[in-house]
Short mmCIF file of C-alpha atoms in Angstrom, two decimals:
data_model
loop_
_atom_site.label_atom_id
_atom_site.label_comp_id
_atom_site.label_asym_id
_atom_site.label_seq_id
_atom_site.Cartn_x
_atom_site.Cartn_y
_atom_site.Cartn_z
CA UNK A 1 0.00 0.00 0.00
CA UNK A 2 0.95 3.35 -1.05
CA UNK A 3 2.07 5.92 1.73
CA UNK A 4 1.72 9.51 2.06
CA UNK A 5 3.40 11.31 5.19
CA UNK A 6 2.35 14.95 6.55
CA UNK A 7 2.91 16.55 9.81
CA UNK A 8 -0.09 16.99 11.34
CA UNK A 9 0.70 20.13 12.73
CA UNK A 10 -0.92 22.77 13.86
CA UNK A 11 1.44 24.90 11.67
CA UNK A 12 0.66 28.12 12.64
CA UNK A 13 1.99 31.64 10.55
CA UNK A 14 1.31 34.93 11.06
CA UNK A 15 -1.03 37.01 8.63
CA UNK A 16 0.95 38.02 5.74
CA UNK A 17 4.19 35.17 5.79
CA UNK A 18 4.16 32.11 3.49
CA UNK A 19 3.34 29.37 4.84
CA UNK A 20 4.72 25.59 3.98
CA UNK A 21 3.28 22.72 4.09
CA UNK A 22 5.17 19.16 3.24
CA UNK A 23 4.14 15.78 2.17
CA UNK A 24 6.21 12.44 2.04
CA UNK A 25 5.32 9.68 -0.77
CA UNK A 26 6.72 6.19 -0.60
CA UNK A 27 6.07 5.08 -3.92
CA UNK A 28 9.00 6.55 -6.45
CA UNK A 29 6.35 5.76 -9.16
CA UNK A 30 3.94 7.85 -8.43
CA UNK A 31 3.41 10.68 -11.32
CA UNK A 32 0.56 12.69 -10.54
CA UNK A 33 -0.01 14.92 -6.86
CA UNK A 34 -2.55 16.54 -5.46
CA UNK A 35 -3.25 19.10 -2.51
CA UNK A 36 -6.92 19.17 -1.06
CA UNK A 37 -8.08 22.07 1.46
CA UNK A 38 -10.77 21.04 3.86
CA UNK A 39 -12.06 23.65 6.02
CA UNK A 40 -13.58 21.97 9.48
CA UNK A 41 -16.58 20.07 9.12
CA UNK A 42 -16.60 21.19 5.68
CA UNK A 43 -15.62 18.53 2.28
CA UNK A 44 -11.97 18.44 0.91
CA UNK A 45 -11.87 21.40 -2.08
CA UNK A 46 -9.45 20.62 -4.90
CA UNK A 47 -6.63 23.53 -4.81
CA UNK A 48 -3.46 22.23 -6.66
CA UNK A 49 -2.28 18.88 -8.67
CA UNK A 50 0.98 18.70 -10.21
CA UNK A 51 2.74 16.13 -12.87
CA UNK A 52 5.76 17.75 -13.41
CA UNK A 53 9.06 17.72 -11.35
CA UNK A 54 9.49 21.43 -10.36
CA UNK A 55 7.04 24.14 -9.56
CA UNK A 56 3.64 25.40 -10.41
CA UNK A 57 2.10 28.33 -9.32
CA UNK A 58 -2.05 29.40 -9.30
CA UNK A 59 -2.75 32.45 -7.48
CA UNK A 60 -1.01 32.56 -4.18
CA UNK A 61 -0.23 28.86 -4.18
CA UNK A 62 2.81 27.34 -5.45
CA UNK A 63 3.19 23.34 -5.53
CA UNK A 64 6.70 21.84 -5.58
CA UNK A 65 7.33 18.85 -6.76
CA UNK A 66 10.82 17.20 -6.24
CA UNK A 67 10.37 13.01 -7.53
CA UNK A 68 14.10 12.47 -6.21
CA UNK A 69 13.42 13.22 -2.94
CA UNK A 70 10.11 11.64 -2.55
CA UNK A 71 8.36 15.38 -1.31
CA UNK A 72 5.71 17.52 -2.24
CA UNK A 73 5.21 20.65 -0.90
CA UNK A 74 2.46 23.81 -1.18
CA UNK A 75 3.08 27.15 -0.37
CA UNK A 76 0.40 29.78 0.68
CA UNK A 77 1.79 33.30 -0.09
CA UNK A 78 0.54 36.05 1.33
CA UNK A 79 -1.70 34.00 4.20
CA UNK A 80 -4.50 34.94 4.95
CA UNK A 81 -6.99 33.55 8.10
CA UNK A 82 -9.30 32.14 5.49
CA UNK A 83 -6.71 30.11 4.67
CA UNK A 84 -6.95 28.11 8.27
CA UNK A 85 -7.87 25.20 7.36
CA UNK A 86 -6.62 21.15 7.19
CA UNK A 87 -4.45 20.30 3.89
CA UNK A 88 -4.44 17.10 2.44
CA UNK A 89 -1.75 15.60 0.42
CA UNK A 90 -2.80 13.15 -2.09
CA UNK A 91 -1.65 10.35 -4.74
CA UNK A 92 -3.12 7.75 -7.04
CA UNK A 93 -3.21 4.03 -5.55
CA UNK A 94 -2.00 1.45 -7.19
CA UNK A 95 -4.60 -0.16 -10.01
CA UNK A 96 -6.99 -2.68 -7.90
CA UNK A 97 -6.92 -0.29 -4.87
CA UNK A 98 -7.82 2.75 -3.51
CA UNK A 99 -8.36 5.88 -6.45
CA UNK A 100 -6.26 7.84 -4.32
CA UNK A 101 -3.70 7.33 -0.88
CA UNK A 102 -4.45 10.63 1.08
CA UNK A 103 -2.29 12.01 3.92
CA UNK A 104 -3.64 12.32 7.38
CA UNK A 105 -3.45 16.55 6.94
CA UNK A 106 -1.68 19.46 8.27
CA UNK A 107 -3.94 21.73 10.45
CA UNK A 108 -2.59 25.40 9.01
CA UNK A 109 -3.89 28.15 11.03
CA UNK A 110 -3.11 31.64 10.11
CA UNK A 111 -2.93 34.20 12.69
CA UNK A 112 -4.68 37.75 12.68
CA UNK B 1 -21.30 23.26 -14.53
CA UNK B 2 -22.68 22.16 -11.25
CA UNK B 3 -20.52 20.38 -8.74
CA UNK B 4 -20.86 16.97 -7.25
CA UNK B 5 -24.19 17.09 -5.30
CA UNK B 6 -24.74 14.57 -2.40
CA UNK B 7 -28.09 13.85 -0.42
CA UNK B 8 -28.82 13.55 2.10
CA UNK B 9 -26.62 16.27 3.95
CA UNK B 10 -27.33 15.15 7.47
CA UNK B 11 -29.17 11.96 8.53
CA UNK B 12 -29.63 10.68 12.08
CA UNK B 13 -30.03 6.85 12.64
CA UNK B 14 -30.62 4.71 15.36
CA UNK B 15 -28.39 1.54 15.47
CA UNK B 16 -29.60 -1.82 13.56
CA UNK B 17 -31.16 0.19 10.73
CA UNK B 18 -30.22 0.95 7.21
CA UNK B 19 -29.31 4.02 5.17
CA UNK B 20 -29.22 5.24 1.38
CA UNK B 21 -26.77 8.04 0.77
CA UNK B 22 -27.02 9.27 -2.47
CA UNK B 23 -24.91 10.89 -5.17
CA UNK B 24 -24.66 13.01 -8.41
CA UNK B 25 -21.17 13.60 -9.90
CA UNK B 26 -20.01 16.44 -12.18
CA UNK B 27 -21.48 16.12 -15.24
CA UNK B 28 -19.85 14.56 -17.95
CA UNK B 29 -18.49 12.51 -15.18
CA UNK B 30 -18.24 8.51 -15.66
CA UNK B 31 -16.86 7.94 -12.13
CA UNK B 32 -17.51 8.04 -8.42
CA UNK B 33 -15.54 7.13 -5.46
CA UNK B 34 -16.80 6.87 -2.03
CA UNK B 35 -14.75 7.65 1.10
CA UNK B 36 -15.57 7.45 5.24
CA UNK B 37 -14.18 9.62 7.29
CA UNK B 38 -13.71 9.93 10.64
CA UNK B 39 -11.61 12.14 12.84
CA UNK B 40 -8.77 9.20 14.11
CA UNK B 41 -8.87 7.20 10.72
CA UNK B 42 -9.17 9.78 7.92
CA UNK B 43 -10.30 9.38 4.90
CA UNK B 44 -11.16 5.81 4.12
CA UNK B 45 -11.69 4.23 0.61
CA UNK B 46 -15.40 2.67 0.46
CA UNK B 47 -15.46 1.65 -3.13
CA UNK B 48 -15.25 3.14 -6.75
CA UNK B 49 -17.71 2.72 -9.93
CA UNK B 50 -17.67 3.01 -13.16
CA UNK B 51 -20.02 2.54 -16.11
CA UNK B 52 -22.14 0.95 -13.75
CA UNK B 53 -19.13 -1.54 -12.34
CA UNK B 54 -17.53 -1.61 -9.07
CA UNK B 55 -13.78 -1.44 -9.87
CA UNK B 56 -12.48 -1.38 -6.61
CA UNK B 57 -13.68 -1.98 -2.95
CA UNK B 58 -12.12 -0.83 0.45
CA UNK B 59 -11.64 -3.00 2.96
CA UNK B 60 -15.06 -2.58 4.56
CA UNK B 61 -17.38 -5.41 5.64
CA UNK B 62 -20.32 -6.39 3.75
CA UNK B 63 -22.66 -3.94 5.33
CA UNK B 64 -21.43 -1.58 3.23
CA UNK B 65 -22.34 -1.70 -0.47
CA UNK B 66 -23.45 0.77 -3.50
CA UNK B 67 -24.06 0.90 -6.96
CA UNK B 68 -23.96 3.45 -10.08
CA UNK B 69 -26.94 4.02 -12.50
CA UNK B 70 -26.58 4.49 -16.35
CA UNK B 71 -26.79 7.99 -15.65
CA UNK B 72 -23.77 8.17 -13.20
CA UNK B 73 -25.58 8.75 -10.41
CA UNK B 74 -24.42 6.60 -7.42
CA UNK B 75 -26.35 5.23 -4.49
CA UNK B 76 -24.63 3.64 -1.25
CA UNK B 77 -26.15 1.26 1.49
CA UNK B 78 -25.05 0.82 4.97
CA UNK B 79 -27.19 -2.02 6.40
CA UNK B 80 -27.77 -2.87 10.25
CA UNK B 81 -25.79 0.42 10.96
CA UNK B 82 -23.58 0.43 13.95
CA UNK B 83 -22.51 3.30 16.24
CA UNK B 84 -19.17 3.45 14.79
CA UNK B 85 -20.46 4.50 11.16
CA UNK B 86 -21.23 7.41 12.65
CA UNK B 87 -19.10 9.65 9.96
CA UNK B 88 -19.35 11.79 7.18
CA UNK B 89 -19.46 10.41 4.24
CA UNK B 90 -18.00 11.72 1.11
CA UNK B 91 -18.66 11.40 -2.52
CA UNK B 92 -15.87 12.29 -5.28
CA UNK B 93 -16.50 12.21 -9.27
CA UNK B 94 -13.52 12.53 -11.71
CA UNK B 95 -13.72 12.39 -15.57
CA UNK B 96 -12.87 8.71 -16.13
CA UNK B 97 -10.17 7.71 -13.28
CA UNK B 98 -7.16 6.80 -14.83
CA UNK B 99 -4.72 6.41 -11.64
CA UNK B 100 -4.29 10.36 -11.96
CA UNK B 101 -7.28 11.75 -12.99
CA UNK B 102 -8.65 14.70 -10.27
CA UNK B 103 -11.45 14.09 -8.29
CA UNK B 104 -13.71 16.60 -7.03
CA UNK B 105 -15.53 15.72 -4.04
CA UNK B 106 -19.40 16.51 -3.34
CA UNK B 107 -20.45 18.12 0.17
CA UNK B 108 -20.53 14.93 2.21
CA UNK B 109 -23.52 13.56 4.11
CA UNK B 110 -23.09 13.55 7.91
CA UNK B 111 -24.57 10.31 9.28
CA UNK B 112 -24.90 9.80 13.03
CA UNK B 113 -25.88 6.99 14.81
CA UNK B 114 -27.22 6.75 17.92
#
């Protein structure tokens, strides 16, 4: 079974600072990564995939994605306290199994 | 284009009864994925459909089943519910599901069992 690793946190930034938020994968095969937000007691939201070694950017959020190392990460610029919420790291399971191996979560919370 | 939609959004059950939770994927969507989760386990692969076939199942007992319409619309069925399905349960539709594709998830029915 596939694994995906994130500190659970709380990670917490001030308004304003980037925050960073990091997610282990144990399969080197994996191609295709995906960050979910999911606001408490709300449904994961789809914010970022990546396929490509290197970065990619949409709005304030940048996904890094290094294969080598096994890691990646999504940064928040500019945070903001809407952006408290629980990210969720994701990849595809293996064919027969699960659609996708999620992390546990980071709990981000963003500081006024 | 409308999102996943999921009904019901909250249900309340007493133990030894069933449930139907239903859902409506993206349109243009083939597949659906469902997914338990609970605040110590996560989220936790139920099963996954398309064109009307299971694909893949979770390691969940036999309680726990579903099924997907010619339309894509999905339906799942816990039977003789026990306290511990007490969860939300969340719906997710992608465009085909080839190990990659994105899935979007619907709004999640809260079930609670008492």
């Amino acid at each position: 079974q596939k694994e995906v690793e994130q500190n659970s946190g709380p990670l917490s930034v001030p308004e304003g600072a980037i925050a960073s938020l990091n997610c282990t994968y144990s399969d080197r095969g994996s191609q295709s990564f995906f960050w979910y937000r999911q606001y408490s007691g709300k449904s994961p939201e789809l914010i970022m995939f990546i396929y490509s070694n290197g970065d990619k950017e949409d709005g304030r959020f940048t996904a890094q994605l290094n294969k080598a190392s096994q890691y990646v990460s999504l940064l928040i610029r500019d945070s903001q306290p809407s952006d408290s919420a629980t990210y969720l790291c994701a990849v595809p399971g293996y064919s027969g199994n699960t659609p996708l191996v999620f992390g546990k979560g980071t709990r981000l919370s963003v500081i006024a | 284009k409308a999102g996943v939609t999921q009904t019901p959004r909250y249900l309340i059950k007493t133990r030894g009864q069933q449930v139907t939770l239903s859902c409506s994927p993206i349109s243009g969507h083939r597949s659906v994925s469902w997914y338990q989760q609970t605040p110590g386990q996560g989220l936790q692969f139920l099963f996954e459909y398309f064109s009307e076939t299971q694909r893949n199942k979770g390691n969940f007992p036999g309680r726990f089943s579903g099924r997907q319409f010619s339309n894509s619309r999905s339906e799942m069925n816990v039977s003789t519910l026990e306290l511990g399905d007490s969860a939300l349960y969340l719906c997710a539709s992608s465009l085909v599901l080839d190990r990659g594709d994105e899935q979007y998830f619907g709004p999640g029915t809260r079930l609670t069992v008492t």
